[in-house]
């Protein structure tokens, strides 16, 4: 058997051959192989092979391979040991670019360069700080909206039950359910772990002679099992088991009881003869700002006014309902099982839909019970009359924030690249003195990081200072504590790191690649600079043009809704919420007596529903459904008082208004709108009768009025039926004031209010102010778009300014030659500007269809909307071109006026 000759690992030799320069390879391999032979004799072959591998890995180091070449090739002495080789390689120690001394050097040089180019730094810092503060506000607002109702334990198992009607015109969802729905559902389906009804209410709470208006909700004991609002005192299992128990919020406990322990205390709910005594059985923590479910107190739903009358009626819709599913089941399974439940208890609704010609939807349902996850309730615009927040608007806020940040990054990149040509010789000198690419990259990127950090700090300071202004302008609920939460700080720091990497990394990488010889000769080139540069310009102006178009269209739609006739005269009318502490009818009667002879008061009336959103921030709606001549009728049921039409200046088309001269008006007479007349199919409805219940009152129509907006001008005008009922309370008093008495009318009414309603605070407001609240969402959107588009166009101009500087610096010699050959200044300006104008035109071409598409989708949500005009895009396009020309012309004219001799000499 032949003797085995030990050999080093072949892969180590191949690795060294691949990485090591040829001038070093022979010497290095000889030393290592000789050392390997010695180690075989000393340690054995296996140990020697391991040591050989470690030595190879040790020598494969970027500084050893790149910077010690000269030292190795000039050495004439060949050592026979690893120590000798290592000593020669370590003759000039190489500090790491992450060494503290090197980092201090980078930072020192960064501040020197920033101070040297203060204008460049100021532009970047201003742009980044503004982008940071706007993006932080928008991102946090979007995050806040998306966090609604997400704090409940087992939130993935909590749902709101809704009814689905697939009517011929469109699908309709309703969150209002009959009282027997929830108990029956829980009894028949064991997979429903808990179920609770939820009914809104506003009541006066009395304790020791003091009275408080509070938001008291009617619910079931399971409410505390479904939702995880912290219970500070009391037991979740028993707090709502008694019909006379009340669970109050922490803020209500403080307002009513002060420093007393509220547990076991008795309070009165209601007024006068209807007051009922309740015992405090629990204290709930206040609901957070991002909760759709709000309360001051909770009592059993069996205390509701019409509970005993409607508890077994499946056609009396009154409340919402929440369910919590067992962990073993999912929503789809339960919804499928509920089909038989719907067929059993809502057969009348299914028959009506079939008679209307309705067709099943893609799931095969004419009518169904659908479950909506609790985290989606806040965005349920299809339920609750469209009062939910549009999730598209939330994503639009986040998108605008991203656009602003992206434009700022593009601006930073363009300015950095433009400045790189000024610093080219510096980079060339550093590279000629031995600076590596990675060192140049870290240094240049470090300068960008310093600028980003300064911009970030200023942005955070502005965020703190402008937070109250932002909350006031956009009705936000952000606080400094909210911003400083760990997850929010992580988002903010993530934005900083992202901007630093994107905006500073690319220019640093490009500058570190400059060829030292070329830049020292004055020849600075970047591979394919035109594609990146043009892409950035097009992106910037596309986003800016898109935002400007959306802003103009949004403002037009808001103006259109404001100018849309409401069907009544909103000017000069004051709305006064009565509250719960005083009798609204008594207050109305007293006010009429006090102001009967006042020439400044034209008319006074009352109603159960406010017009617009008043200072009490409350609204209510009553819808009545019945059958008339085999037609299904649905109408808003509005209680009013005498002089309602006179106060609001609503003209009668036929018939008469309610009058004290006709006592029967308060029993069985109604006034209807035109759309209600069309719904019942009567061209001349005055004198006709109808019944809302086969065993109920037979109503006679005594008047016909034009349609008017009762709840919102976003949707179509609803059929309205007005009635007079002396037995029902008045919630709002309307006073029409003469034009010459407008100045002191509010103060006069405030003084009289202390006499007519001594227990209630005066919170009157003009109806035109109230109806403006209907457009609050649209006004916020237009404000956000206006702010974003202004900042976007400003940052885009800064970016274009930088690109123009970069291009003109590169074309200095060309400009000089053209002037020598006789080119005029306008001709040179045109040549330099035309390329940029082409890019802006391309951006306009891209942005225009996008803006049209998105805004068409947005406008489709309005029954009365504008048509998008082509002049909007023409005007925006011309403005963008003009702004681009004005920005580029500054450098173009300056370059065209330059002495050609100086231009050619500089080259």
PDB file of C-alpha atoms in Angstrom, residues 576 578 582-595 603-607 639-643 647 724 726 729-735 753 756-757:
ATOM      1  CA  UNK A 576     -82.099  75.522  20.869  1.00  0.00           C
ATOM      2  CA  UNK A 578     -84.026  71.543  25.300  1.00  0.00           C
ATOM      3  CA  UNK A 582     -86.889  70.692  31.513  1.00  0.00           C
ATOM      4  CA  UNK A 583     -90.154  69.966  29.746  1.00  0.00           C
ATOM      5  CA  UNK A 584     -89.707  70.993  26.104  1.00  0.00           C
ATOM      6  CA  UNK A 585     -93.392  71.740  25.540  1.00  0.00           C
ATOM      7  CA  UNK A 586     -93.577  73.899  28.641  1.00  0.00           C
ATOM      8  CA  UNK A 587     -90.412  75.746  27.592  1.00  0.00           C
ATOM      9  CA  UNK A 588     -91.865  76.313  24.101  1.00  0.00           C
ATOM     10  CA  UNK A 589     -95.123  77.672  25.504  1.00  0.00           C
ATOM     11  CA  UNK A 590     -93.276  80.008  27.875  1.00  0.00           C
ATOM     12  CA  UNK A 591     -91.009  81.256  25.106  1.00  0.00           C
ATOM     13  CA  UNK A 592     -93.975  82.001  22.841  1.00  0.00           C
ATOM     14  CA  UNK A 593     -95.600  84.016  25.640  1.00  0.00           C
ATOM     15  CA  UNK A 594     -92.402  85.941  26.419  1.00  0.00           C
ATOM     16  CA  UNK A 595     -91.664  86.850  22.789  1.00  0.00           C
ATOM     17  CA  UNK A 603     -91.923  82.816  14.329  1.00  0.00           C
ATOM     18  CA  UNK A 604     -91.307  80.117  16.949  1.00  0.00           C
ATOM     19  CA  UNK A 605     -91.841  76.370  16.676  1.00  0.00           C
ATOM     20  CA  UNK A 606     -90.612  73.043  18.024  1.00  0.00           C
ATOM     21  CA  UNK A 607     -89.634  69.603  16.752  1.00  0.00           C
ATOM     22  CA  UNK A 639     -93.026  65.274  15.032  1.00  0.00           C
ATOM     23  CA  UNK A 640     -93.425  69.068  14.750  1.00  0.00           C
ATOM     24  CA  UNK A 641     -95.375  71.894  16.410  1.00  0.00           C
ATOM     25  CA  UNK A 642     -97.422  74.796  15.137  1.00  0.00           C
ATOM     26  CA  UNK A 643     -95.708  77.315  12.804  1.00  0.00           C
ATOM     27  CA  UNK A 647     -90.495  79.332  10.830  1.00  0.00           C
ATOM     28  CA  UNK A 724     -98.585  66.800  15.678  1.00  0.00           C
ATOM     29  CA  UNK A 726     -99.200  67.094  22.287  1.00  0.00           C
ATOM     30  CA  UNK A 729     -91.918  65.749  24.150  1.00  0.00           C
ATOM     31  CA  UNK A 730     -90.339  68.573  22.177  1.00  0.00           C
ATOM     32  CA  UNK A 731     -86.552  68.241  21.920  1.00  0.00           C
ATOM     33  CA  UNK A 732     -85.654  71.380  19.906  1.00  0.00           C
ATOM     34  CA  UNK A 733     -87.063  74.899  19.677  1.00  0.00           C
ATOM     35  CA  UNK A 734     -86.581  76.918  16.478  1.00  0.00           C
ATOM     36  CA  UNK A 735     -86.770  80.720  16.456  1.00  0.00           C
ATOM     37  CA  UNK A 753     -83.926  80.895  28.366  1.00  0.00           C
ATOM     38  CA  UNK A 756     -88.355  79.475  30.422  1.00  0.00           C
ATOM     39  CA  UNK A 757     -85.982  76.555  31.146  1.00  0.00           C
TER      40      UNK A 757
END
